[in-house]
Short mmCIF file of C-alpha atoms in Angstrom, two decimals:
data_model
loop_
_atom_site.label_atom_id
_atom_site.label_comp_id
_atom_site.label_asym_id
_atom_site.label_seq_id
_atom_site.Cartn_x
_atom_site.Cartn_y
_atom_site.Cartn_z
CA UNK A 1 41.28 99.04 91.07
CA UNK A 2 42.28 101.72 93.56
CA UNK A 3 39.50 104.27 93.32
CA UNK A 4 40.97 106.51 96.00
CA UNK A 5 44.69 107.14 96.03
CA UNK A 6 47.03 108.85 98.41
CA UNK A 7 50.30 108.86 96.56
CA UNK A 8 52.46 110.09 99.43
CA UNK A 9 52.94 107.37 102.03
CA UNK A 10 54.62 109.80 104.39
CA UNK A 11 55.06 113.51 105.01
CA UNK A 12 57.28 115.35 107.47
CA UNK A 13 56.48 118.94 108.47
CA UNK A 14 57.95 121.32 110.99
CA UNK A 15 55.79 122.38 113.89
CA UNK A 16 53.93 125.60 113.16
CA UNK A 17 54.09 125.17 109.39
CA UNK A 18 51.31 124.07 107.08
CA UNK A 19 50.74 120.39 106.37
CA UNK A 20 49.14 119.55 103.04
CA UNK A 21 47.89 116.04 102.43
CA UNK A 22 46.68 115.07 99.00
CA UNK A 23 44.17 112.59 97.68
CA UNK A 24 43.01 111.66 94.17
CA UNK A 25 39.99 109.68 93.10
CA UNK A 26 38.87 108.09 89.87
CA UNK A 27 35.15 107.47 90.34
CA UNK A 28 33.22 110.56 89.22
CA UNK A 29 30.15 109.26 91.05
CA UNK A 30 31.69 110.01 94.43
CA UNK A 31 29.93 113.01 95.94
CA UNK A 32 31.01 113.04 99.57
CA UNK A 33 34.57 113.02 100.85
CA UNK A 34 36.00 112.63 104.31
CA UNK A 35 39.33 112.77 106.10
CA UNK A 36 40.10 110.50 109.02
CA UNK A 37 43.02 110.49 111.42
CA UNK A 38 44.31 107.22 112.80
CA UNK A 39 46.72 106.31 115.56
CA UNK A 40 48.27 102.82 115.73
CA UNK A 41 45.98 100.11 117.12
CA UNK A 42 43.02 102.48 117.17
CA UNK A 43 40.07 103.06 114.91
CA UNK A 44 40.01 106.09 112.61
CA UNK A 45 38.68 109.36 113.98
CA UNK A 46 36.62 111.62 111.76
CA UNK A 47 38.23 114.99 111.05
CA UNK A 48 36.38 116.86 108.35
CA UNK A 49 34.24 116.23 105.30
CA UNK A 50 33.12 117.97 102.16
CA UNK A 51 30.21 117.54 99.81
CA UNK A 52 30.75 117.72 96.07
CA UNK A 53 28.60 120.84 95.91
CA UNK A 54 31.33 122.73 97.74
CA UNK A 55 34.96 123.35 96.96
CA UNK A 56 36.12 124.24 100.44
CA UNK A 57 35.23 123.41 104.01
CA UNK A 58 36.99 124.78 107.05
CA UNK A 59 36.97 123.68 110.66
CA UNK A 60 39.47 125.33 112.93
CA UNK A 61 42.98 124.40 111.84
CA UNK A 62 41.68 121.96 109.23
CA UNK A 63 40.57 122.93 105.74
CA UNK A 64 39.60 120.54 102.98
CA UNK A 65 39.69 121.64 99.35
CA UNK A 66 37.91 119.80 96.56
CA UNK A 67 38.72 120.15 92.87
CA UNK A 68 36.08 118.10 91.07
CA UNK A 69 37.45 118.66 87.59
CA UNK A 70 40.80 117.27 88.68
CA UNK A 71 39.22 114.66 90.96
CA UNK A 72 41.51 115.84 93.69
CA UNK A 73 41.10 116.84 97.29
CA UNK A 74 43.54 118.06 99.87
CA UNK A 75 43.64 118.55 103.60
CA UNK A 76 45.45 121.57 105.00
CA UNK A 77 46.46 121.71 108.62
CA UNK A 78 47.74 125.04 109.86
CA UNK A 79 49.51 125.53 112.12
CA UNK A 80 50.75 121.96 112.45
CA UNK A 81 51.16 120.65 115.97
CA UNK A 82 53.05 117.61 117.33
CA UNK A 83 49.73 115.99 118.24
CA UNK A 84 48.82 115.97 114.57
CA UNK A 85 51.36 113.21 113.96
CA UNK A 86 49.29 110.23 112.79
CA UNK A 87 48.18 108.44 109.66
CA UNK A 88 45.60 110.34 107.64
CA UNK A 89 43.13 108.58 105.39
CA UNK A 90 40.93 110.20 102.81
CA UNK A 91 37.70 108.42 101.96
CA UNK A 92 34.97 108.83 99.41
CA UNK A 93 31.42 107.67 99.05
CA UNK A 94 28.21 108.04 97.09
CA UNK A 95 25.44 109.52 99.21
CA UNK A 96 22.57 107.93 97.31
CA UNK A 97 23.10 104.26 97.93
CA UNK A 98 24.80 102.12 100.52
CA UNK A 99 27.22 104.93 101.38
CA UNK A 100 30.13 102.55 101.66
CA UNK A 101 33.39 104.36 102.26
CA UNK A 102 36.32 103.75 99.96
CA UNK A 103 39.60 104.61 101.61
CA UNK A 104 42.94 105.72 100.28
CA UNK A 105 46.12 104.04 101.43
CA UNK A 106 46.88 106.65 104.04
CA UNK A 107 49.66 109.19 104.56
CA UNK A 108 51.78 109.11 107.69
CA UNK A 109 52.25 112.69 108.89
CA UNK A 110 55.09 113.48 111.25
CA UNK A 111 55.30 116.89 112.85
CA UNK A 112 58.80 117.75 113.96
CA UNK A 113 59.34 120.10 116.92
CA UNK B 1 29.43 112.70 119.90
CA UNK B 2 28.47 109.28 118.64
CA UNK B 3 30.49 106.45 120.12
CA UNK B 4 31.11 103.02 118.71
CA UNK B 5 32.51 100.42 121.07
CA UNK B 6 34.33 97.34 119.86
CA UNK B 7 35.31 94.34 121.95
CA UNK B 8 37.75 92.73 122.42
CA UNK B 9 40.54 95.12 121.52
CA UNK B 10 42.93 92.25 120.93
CA UNK B 11 42.67 88.48 120.84
CA UNK B 12 45.05 85.62 120.26
CA UNK B 13 43.59 82.30 119.21
CA UNK B 14 44.77 78.96 117.92
CA UNK B 15 44.36 77.92 114.34
CA UNK B 16 41.04 76.21 113.75
CA UNK B 17 39.13 77.98 116.50
CA UNK B 18 36.47 80.68 116.09
CA UNK B 19 36.57 84.21 117.40
CA UNK B 20 33.66 86.61 117.91
CA UNK B 21 34.07 90.38 117.76
CA UNK B 22 31.34 92.68 119.03
CA UNK B 23 30.50 96.15 117.79
CA UNK B 24 28.10 98.35 119.71
CA UNK B 25 26.73 101.79 119.04
CA UNK B 26 26.55 103.29 122.52
CA UNK B 27 24.37 106.34 122.13
CA UNK B 28 22.56 105.91 118.86
CA UNK B 29 20.76 103.26 116.87
CA UNK B 30 22.47 101.96 113.77
CA UNK B 31 20.46 100.09 111.18
CA UNK B 32 23.66 99.62 109.23
CA UNK B 33 27.15 98.84 110.43
CA UNK B 34 30.24 98.23 108.38
CA UNK B 35 33.12 95.85 109.00
CA UNK B 36 36.57 96.74 107.74
CA UNK B 37 39.88 94.95 107.77
CA UNK B 38 43.31 96.53 107.70
CA UNK B 39 46.57 94.81 106.93
CA UNK B 40 49.80 96.44 108.09
CA UNK B 41 50.62 99.63 106.23
CA UNK B 42 47.60 99.21 103.99
CA UNK B 43 44.25 100.88 103.63
CA UNK B 44 41.03 99.91 105.33
CA UNK B 45 39.20 97.41 103.16
CA UNK B 46 35.46 97.02 103.49
CA UNK B 47 34.53 93.42 104.20
CA UNK B 48 30.78 93.59 104.58
CA UNK B 49 27.78 95.73 105.36
CA UNK B 50 25.79 94.55 108.34
CA UNK B 51 22.06 95.20 108.14
CA UNK B 52 19.83 94.99 111.20
CA UNK B 53 17.31 92.20 110.85
CA UNK B 54 18.59 90.92 107.53
CA UNK B 55 21.56 89.22 105.94
CA UNK B 56 24.85 91.01 105.62
CA UNK B 57 26.11 92.15 102.25
CA UNK B 58 29.64 90.94 101.57
CA UNK B 59 32.21 92.54 99.32
CA UNK B 60 33.68 90.59 96.47
CA UNK B 61 36.29 88.13 97.61
CA UNK B 62 35.11 87.96 101.23
CA UNK B 63 33.96 84.49 102.29
CA UNK B 64 30.60 84.83 103.99
CA UNK B 65 30.85 81.36 105.53
CA UNK B 66 34.14 82.27 107.12
CA UNK B 67 33.23 85.73 108.34
CA UNK B 68 29.81 85.38 109.90
CA UNK B 69 28.01 88.63 110.60
CA UNK B 70 24.98 88.98 112.80
CA UNK B 71 23.17 92.28 113.37
CA UNK B 72 20.67 91.21 115.99
CA UNK B 73 19.69 94.64 117.26
CA UNK B 74 19.95 98.30 116.37
CA UNK B 75 22.97 98.67 118.63
CA UNK B 76 24.90 95.44 118.16
CA UNK B 77 26.63 93.72 115.29
CA UNK B 78 28.98 90.77 115.65
CA UNK B 79 31.66 89.38 113.37
CA UNK B 80 32.68 85.76 113.91
CA UNK B 81 35.85 84.52 112.26
CA UNK B 82 35.27 80.80 111.92
CA UNK B 83 38.00 78.20 111.74
CA UNK B 84 40.62 80.91 111.94
CA UNK B 85 43.92 80.53 110.14
CA UNK B 86 47.14 82.54 110.51
CA UNK B 87 46.33 84.48 107.33
CA UNK B 88 43.21 85.80 109.08
CA UNK B 89 45.47 87.68 111.47
CA UNK B 90 44.65 91.32 110.93
CA UNK B 91 43.13 94.45 112.42
CA UNK B 92 39.32 94.37 112.22
CA UNK B 93 37.36 97.59 112.63
CA UNK B 94 33.63 98.18 112.76
CA UNK B 95 31.83 101.41 112.02
CA UNK B 96 28.37 102.91 112.12
CA UNK B 97 26.60 106.19 111.47
CA UNK B 98 23.76 107.71 113.42
CA UNK B 99 22.06 109.47 110.54
CA UNK B 100 21.75 108.75 106.86
CA UNK B 101 24.16 111.43 105.72
CA UNK B 102 26.74 111.73 108.42
CA UNK B 103 30.31 110.57 108.90
CA UNK B 104 31.01 107.02 109.91
CA UNK B 105 32.12 106.58 113.49
CA UNK B 106 34.63 103.82 114.05
CA UNK B 107 35.31 101.47 116.89
CA UNK B 108 38.84 101.16 118.20
CA UNK B 109 39.42 97.95 116.31
CA UNK B 110 40.33 94.40 117.24
CA UNK B 111 43.79 93.01 116.67
CA UNK B 112 43.40 89.32 115.86
CA UNK B 113 46.43 87.06 115.96
CA UNK B 114 45.98 83.44 114.94
CA UNK B 115 48.80 81.13 115.98
#
């Protein structure tokens, strides 16, 4: 049972344009969502998060949008830079409780010069 | 920011031997650490939750006698893969958080290859 899904295994975007990565979840109990960036043979690096009481959170070039009714979140990166090329994982958790993260399958983002 | 250190970064061992992986929180105390496993081109799967001073909580399908977890202090958790087999070859990653509601910080992972 895949509770967090990233349906696009890969995405290619031109440098300077906007990258939009999508994530869907099925468990309505999730109330905290995170995006991580991962390079090969390294651990994930935290990028940005959003609580279910918000629908948008922005940090520099990164913005996360949450649509609770659709159980959907997205990460926008603008402008995209070559250094953004990596695998991006969305994750979800329930704050009250063990706070275990459930990860999506990841989307490999490639930024083309 | 919070740093989680994992050691070794890669290890090759023979089938039947045991391997220990260390996870340290360098600048904060972590009462809870998490151990994940990632197969190639797949998501990170939670294996177990490591609790300081008590037994680890294992996810369904994870053999607790095979993957021994010890959380002896507030800054150190260890994962021992006992009697390793080639199918245990994977990328193991630990994580911890420094406050109750804060993002998990991950170690750099350990690539285990069992020959």
